[in-house]
């Protein structure tokens, strides 16, 4: 499964959800869905914007965890 | 210009923005407004179609019910006149579909325009009414009457439920609520009830044919079991269930699209 580590990166960069949502141009509700791992998919444009604002790589936000083990 | 032609008088006025937008496709910055405009147009069309469907549905239901009522009333009136004319009383009448035993069977009929006699081929299916042979109703006859009445009530109730569900769905469409869980369960229920109506109608026809075959045997016609299955309602029910599966898939796709950030 894919785990979203957005909250970890946000904590590292000391940025709030509302601030990030304003900078990324995504509603706080949608960002919250992404943060809590309820999202089904992420657009490249959204991922690009988040990486730009948080100054990180997609791999810092998304992580693959093998849940069969 | 990727695909959107804009005539913006006041860039801060979203209402004017929406009114003047003309869609040729999508651009990155204006995709949201294009989607809103497209959704508005789609919903407008949906509302017009729902209103038309509702009007047609109400008129058709009223017309069909009225026609059935008038036919039933005139049949009862004719039976009453027949009883008065021949000074007889009867217990039961049945309307049966008859199949001529021979295709070459011909009957005389009169042309009222010039009083000339004409030959005609009988229809494959026709209706007759006949009197029950039993003057004293036996226990078996009473059982059949009860089953007949129960089937009639069940079919009528099913039709009423379907009517209510269809009206609810159309009203829901008019409120622009299309991909809703409630609508899916309603459509699913309609499909199932239509199949049940088909089965009940078949049982009802079977009962009538069974009773008629036990009671009478005609020289030129036969009462057969060939046309007893109510295929129309069964097929419509299956089509509705199929459409419901498509709606379930569409709702799933909508949910997925909503959860795409």
Coordinates of C-alpha atoms in Angstrom, one line a residue:
Chain A
X1 CA 0.0 0.0 0.0
X2 CA 1.0 3.6 -0.5
X3 CA 1.5 5.6 2.7
X4 CA 1.2 9.4 2.5
X5 CA 3.8 11.1 4.7
X6 CA 2.6 14.6 4.1
X7 CA 2.0 15.4 7.8
X8 CA 5.6 14.4 8.5
X9 CA 7.0 16.8 5.8
X10 CA 4.6 19.5 7.0
X11 CA 5.9 19.1 10.5
X12 CA 9.5 19.2 9.3
X13 CA 8.9 22.4 7.3
X14 CA 6.7 23.8 10.2
X15 CA 3.9 24.7 7.8
X16 CA 0.2 24.5 8.6
X17 CA -2.5 22.9 6.5
X18 CA -4.2 26.2 5.7
X19 CA -0.9 27.8 4.7
X20 CA 0.0 24.8 2.5
X21 CA -3.5 24.8 0.9
X22 CA -3.2 28.5 0.0
X23 CA 0.3 28.0 -1.5
X24 CA -0.6 24.8 -3.4
X25 CA -4.1 26.2 -4.5
X26 CA -5.9 23.1 -3.2
X27 CA -8.8 23.3 -0.7
X28 CA -8.0 22.4 2.9
X29 CA -10.6 19.7 2.8
X30 CA -8.9 18.0 -0.2
X31 CA -5.5 18.4 1.4
X32 CA -6.9 16.8 4.6
X33 CA -8.1 13.9 2.5
X34 CA -4.6 13.5 1.1
X35 CA -3.0 13.8 4.5
X36 CA -5.2 11.2 6.1
X37 CA -4.6 8.7 3.3
X38 CA -8.2 8.7 2.1
X39 CA -7.3 9.9 -1.4
X40 CA -7.6 7.5 -4.3
X41 CA -5.2 9.3 -6.6
X42 CA -2.9 12.4 -6.7
X43 CA -2.5 14.5 -9.8
X44 CA 1.1 15.2 -11.0
X45 CA 0.3 18.9 -10.9
X46 CA -0.8 18.7 -7.3
X47 CA 2.3 16.6 -6.4
X48 CA 4.5 19.0 -8.2
X49 CA 3.1 22.0 -6.4
X50 CA 3.4 20.3 -3.0
X51 CA 7.0 19.3 -3.6
X52 CA 7.8 22.9 -4.8
X53 CA 6.3 24.4 -1.6
X54 CA 7.8 21.9 0.8
X55 CA 11.1 21.7 -1.1
X56 CA 11.2 17.9 -1.2
X57 CA 10.9 14.9 -3.6
X58 CA 7.8 12.9 -4.3
X59 CA 9.4 10.0 -2.4
X60 CA 9.5 12.1 0.7
X61 CA 5.7 12.4 0.6
X62 CA 4.7 9.0 -0.8
X63 CA 6.1 5.7 0.5
X64 CA 5.3 2.1 -0.5
X65 CA 4.7 -0.4 2.3
X66 CA 4.3 -4.1 1.6
X67 CA 1.4 -4.9 3.8
X68 CA 1.4 -8.6 2.8
X69 CA 4.4 -9.3 4.9
Chain B
X1 CA -5.3 30.4 -26.1
X2 CA -5.6 26.7 -25.5
X3 CA -9.3 26.4 -25.9
X4 CA -11.3 28.9 -24.0
X5 CA -12.5 32.2 -25.4
X6 CA -13.1 34.8 -22.7
X7 CA -14.8 38.2 -22.7
X8 CA -14.1 39.5 -19.2
X9 CA -15.5 42.8 -18.3
X10 CA -14.8 42.6 -14.6
X11 CA -12.3 39.9 -13.6
X12 CA -13.5 39.9 -10.0
X13 CA -17.1 39.2 -11.0
X14 CA -17.4 35.4 -11.1
X15 CA -21.0 35.7 -12.3
X16 CA -20.1 37.7 -15.4
X17 CA -17.1 35.4 -15.9
X18 CA -19.4 32.4 -16.1
X19 CA -21.9 34.1 -18.3
X20 CA -19.4 35.2 -20.9
X21 CA -17.3 32.0 -21.0
X22 CA -17.4 30.0 -24.2
X23 CA -16.2 26.5 -24.1
X24 CA -14.0 25.1 -26.8
X25 CA -12.0 22.8 -24.6
X26 CA -10.0 23.0 -21.4
X27 CA -7.1 25.2 -20.3
X28 CA -5.1 24.8 -17.1
X29 CA -6.2 28.0 -15.4
X30 CA -9.9 27.9 -16.4
X31 CA -10.6 24.2 -16.2
X32 CA -12.6 24.7 -13.0
X33 CA -14.9 27.3 -14.6
X34 CA -15.2 25.2 -17.8
X35 CA -16.2 22.2 -15.6
X36 CA -18.7 24.3 -13.7
X37 CA -20.2 25.6 -17.0
X38 CA -20.3 22.1 -18.5
X39 CA -22.0 20.7 -15.3
X40 CA -24.5 23.6 -15.4
X41 CA -25.4 22.8 -19.1
X42 CA -25.6 19.1 -18.4
X43 CA -27.8 19.6 -15.3
X44 CA -30.1 22.0 -17.3
X45 CA -30.6 19.3 -20.0
X46 CA -31.1 16.7 -17.3
X47 CA -33.8 18.9 -15.6
X48 CA -35.6 19.5 -18.9
X49 CA -35.6 15.7 -19.7
X50 CA -36.7 14.8 -16.2
X51 CA -39.6 17.3 -16.4
X52 CA -40.6 15.9 -19.8
X53 CA -40.3 12.3 -18.5
X54 CA -42.4 13.1 -15.4
X55 CA -45.2 14.7 -17.5
X56 CA -45.2 11.8 -20.0
X57 CA -45.2 9.3 -17.1
X58 CA -48.1 10.9 -15.3
X59 CA -50.1 11.3 -18.6
X60 CA -49.4 7.7 -19.7
X61 CA -50.2 6.3 -16.3
X62 CA -53.4 8.2 -16.1
X63 CA -54.4 7.4 -19.7
X64 CA -53.6 3.6 -19.3
X65 CA -55.4 3.4 -15.9
X66 CA -58.4 5.3 -17.4
X67 CA -58.5 3.1 -20.5
X68 CA -58.3 -0.1 -18.3
X69 CA -61.1 1.3 -16.1
X70 CA -63.3 2.2 -19.1
X71 CA -62.7 -1.3 -20.7
X72 CA -63.5 -3.0 -17.4
X73 CA -66.5 -0.9 -16.9
X74 CA -67.9 -1.5 -20.4
X75 CA -67.2 -5.3 -20.0
X76 CA -69.1 -5.4 -16.8
X77 CA -71.9 -3.3 -18.4
X78 CA -72.1 -5.7 -21.3
X79 CA -72.2 -8.7 -19.0
X80 CA -75.0 -7.1 -17.0
X81 CA -77.0 -6.4 -20.2
X82 CA -76.4 -10.1 -21.3
X83 CA -77.7 -11.3 -17.9
X84 CA -80.7 -9.1 -18.1
X85 CA -81.5 -10.1 -21.7
X86 CA -81.2 -13.9 -21.1
X87 CA -82.5 -13.7 -17.5
X88 CA -79.5 -15.6 -16.2
X89 CA -77.0 -15.0 -13.4
X90 CA -73.4 -16.1 -13.4
X91 CA -70.7 -16.4 -10.8
X92 CA -67.4 -15.9 -12.7
X93 CA -66.2 -14.5 -15.9
X94 CA -62.7 -15.0 -17.3
X95 CA -61.0 -13.1 -20.2
X96 CA -58.9 -15.7 -22.1
X97 CA -56.5 -15.6 -25.0
X98 CA -57.6 -18.2 -27.6
X99 CA -55.6 -19.7 -30.4
X100 CA -57.5 -21.0 -33.5
X101 CA -56.8 -24.7 -34.1
X102 CA -56.5 -24.2 -37.8
X103 CA -55.0 -21.3 -39.7
X104 CA -57.6 -21.7 -42.5
X105 CA -60.5 -21.2 -40.2
X106 CA -62.6 -18.3 -41.6
X107 CA -65.6 -16.5 -40.2
X108 CA -68.3 -14.4 -41.7
X109 CA -68.5 -10.8 -40.7
X110 CA -70.7 -8.0 -41.9
X111 CA -69.6 -4.8 -43.6
X112 CA -71.9 -2.2 -42.1
X113 CA -71.3 0.3 -44.9
X114 CA -72.9 -1.7 -47.6
X115 CA -74.3 -4.7 -45.6
X116 CA -72.1 -7.1 -47.6
X117 CA -70.8 -10.2 -45.9
X118 CA -67.1 -10.7 -45.7
X119 CA -64.7 -13.5 -44.9
X120 CA -61.9 -13.0 -42.4
X121 CA -59.2 -15.0 -40.7
X122 CA -59.5 -15.0 -36.9
X123 CA -56.7 -13.4 -35.0
X124 CA -54.2 -15.6 -33.3
X125 CA -55.3 -14.4 -30.0
X126 CA -58.7 -13.2 -29.0
X127 CA -60.7 -12.8 -25.9
X128 CA -63.9 -14.4 -24.7
X129 CA -65.8 -14.3 -21.5
X130 CA -67.6 -17.3 -20.2
X131 CA -69.7 -18.3 -17.3
X132 CA -68.4 -20.6 -14.6
X133 CA -70.0 -24.1 -15.0
X134 CA -70.2 -24.6 -11.3
X135 CA -73.4 -23.0 -9.8
X136 CA -72.3 -24.1 -6.3
X137 CA -68.7 -23.0 -5.7
X138 CA -66.6 -26.0 -4.5
X139 CA -63.8 -25.8 -2.0
X140 CA -61.3 -25.9 -4.9
X141 CA -63.0 -23.0 -6.7
X142 CA -62.9 -21.0 -3.5
X143 CA -59.2 -21.7 -3.2
X144 CA -58.6 -20.6 -6.8
X145 CA -60.7 -17.4 -6.1
X146 CA -58.6 -16.6 -3.1
X147 CA -55.3 -17.2 -4.9
X148 CA -56.6 -15.1 -7.9
X149 CA -57.5 -12.2 -5.5
X150 CA -54.2 -12.4 -3.7
X151 CA -52.3 -12.4 -7.0
X152 CA -54.3 -9.4 -8.1
X153 CA -53.6 -7.4 -4.9
X154 CA -49.9 -8.3 -5.0
X155 CA -49.6 -7.2 -8.7
X156 CA -51.4 -3.9 -8.0
X157 CA -49.3 -3.2 -4.9
X158 CA -46.1 -3.9 -6.8
X159 CA -47.3 -1.4 -9.6
X160 CA -48.0 1.2 -6.9
X161 CA -44.6 0.8 -5.4
X162 CA -42.9 1.0 -8.8
X163 CA -44.9 4.2 -9.6
X164 CA -43.8 5.9 -6.3
X165 CA -40.2 4.9 -6.8
X166 CA -40.1 6.2 -10.4
X167 CA -41.6 9.5 -9.4
X168 CA -39.1 9.8 -6.5
X169 CA -36.2 9.1 -8.9
X170 CA -37.4 11.7 -11.4
X171 CA -37.9 14.3 -8.7
X172 CA -34.4 13.5 -7.4
X173 CA -33.0 14.0 -11.0
X174 CA -34.8 17.3 -11.1
X175 CA -32.9 18.3 -8.0
X176 CA -29.7 17.4 -9.8
X177 CA -29.1 14.4 -7.6
X178 CA -28.0 11.7 -10.1
X179 CA -25.3 9.5 -8.7
X180 CA -26.8 9.0 -5.3
X181 CA -26.9 5.8 -3.2
X182 CA -30.6 6.3 -2.7
X183 CA -31.3 6.3 -6.5
X184 CA -29.2 3.2 -7.0
X185 CA -31.2 1.3 -4.3
X186 CA -34.5 2.6 -5.8
X187 CA -33.6 1.5 -9.4
X188 CA -32.4 -1.8 -8.0
X189 CA -35.8 -2.3 -6.3
X190 CA -37.7 -1.3 -9.4
X191 CA -35.9 -3.9 -11.4
X192 CA -36.5 -6.6 -8.9
X193 CA -40.2 -5.6 -8.5
X194 CA -40.7 -5.7 -12.3
X195 CA -39.4 -9.2 -12.4
X196 CA -41.7 -10.2 -9.5
X197 CA -44.6 -8.6 -11.4
X198 CA -43.7 -10.7 -14.5
X199 CA -43.6 -13.8 -12.4
X200 CA -46.9 -13.0 -10.7
X201 CA -48.6 -12.1 -14.0
X202 CA -47.4 -15.5 -15.4
X203 CA -48.8 -17.3 -12.4
X204 CA -52.1 -15.4 -12.7
X205 CA -52.3 -16.3 -16.4
X206 CA -51.4 -19.9 -15.7
X207 CA -54.2 -20.1 -13.1
X208 CA -56.8 -18.8 -15.5
X209 CA -55.7 -21.1 -18.4
X210 CA -55.7 -24.0 -16.0
X211 CA -59.2 -23.2 -14.8
X212 CA -60.5 -22.6 -18.3
X213 CA -59.0 -25.8 -19.7
X214 CA -60.5 -27.8 -16.9
X215 CA -63.9 -26.2 -17.5
X216 CA -64.4 -25.8 -21.2
X217 CA -63.1 -27.2 -24.5
X218 CA -64.0 -25.4 -27.7
X219 CA -64.3 -26.9 -31.2
X220 CA -62.3 -24.4 -33.2
X221 CA -60.1 -22.7 -30.6
X222 CA -57.8 -23.9 -28.0
X223 CA -56.7 -22.4 -24.7
X224 CA -53.0 -22.9 -24.7
X225 CA -50.2 -22.2 -22.2
X226 CA -48.0 -20.7 -24.9
X227 CA -48.6 -17.1 -24.2
X228 CA -48.8 -17.1 -20.4
X229 CA -45.3 -15.9 -19.7
X230 CA -45.1 -12.1 -19.1
X231 CA -41.8 -11.6 -21.0
X232 CA -42.3 -7.8 -21.2
X233 CA -42.0 -7.1 -17.5
X234 CA -39.3 -9.7 -16.9
X235 CA -37.2 -8.3 -19.8
X236 CA -37.7 -4.7 -18.7
X237 CA -36.8 -5.7 -15.1
X238 CA -33.6 -7.3 -16.3
X239 CA -32.7 -4.2 -18.4
X240 CA -33.3 -2.0 -15.4
X241 CA -31.0 -4.2 -13.3
X242 CA -28.4 -4.0 -16.0
X243 CA -28.7 -0.2 -16.1
X244 CA -28.4 -0.2 -12.4
X245 CA -25.1 -2.0 -12.6
X246 CA -23.9 0.7 -15.0
X247 CA -25.0 3.4 -12.5
X248 CA -23.2 1.6 -9.7
X249 CA -20.0 1.7 -11.8
X250 CA -20.6 5.4 -12.7
X251 CA -21.1 6.2 -9.0
X252 CA -17.9 4.4 -8.1
X253 CA -16.0 6.4 -10.8
X254 CA -17.5 9.7 -9.5
X255 CA -16.4 8.8 -5.9
X256 CA -12.9 8.0 -7.2
X257 CA -12.8 11.3 -9.2
X258 CA -13.9 13.2 -6.1
X259 CA -11.1 11.6 -4.1
X260 CA -8.5 12.5 -6.7
X261 CA -6.5 15.5 -5.3

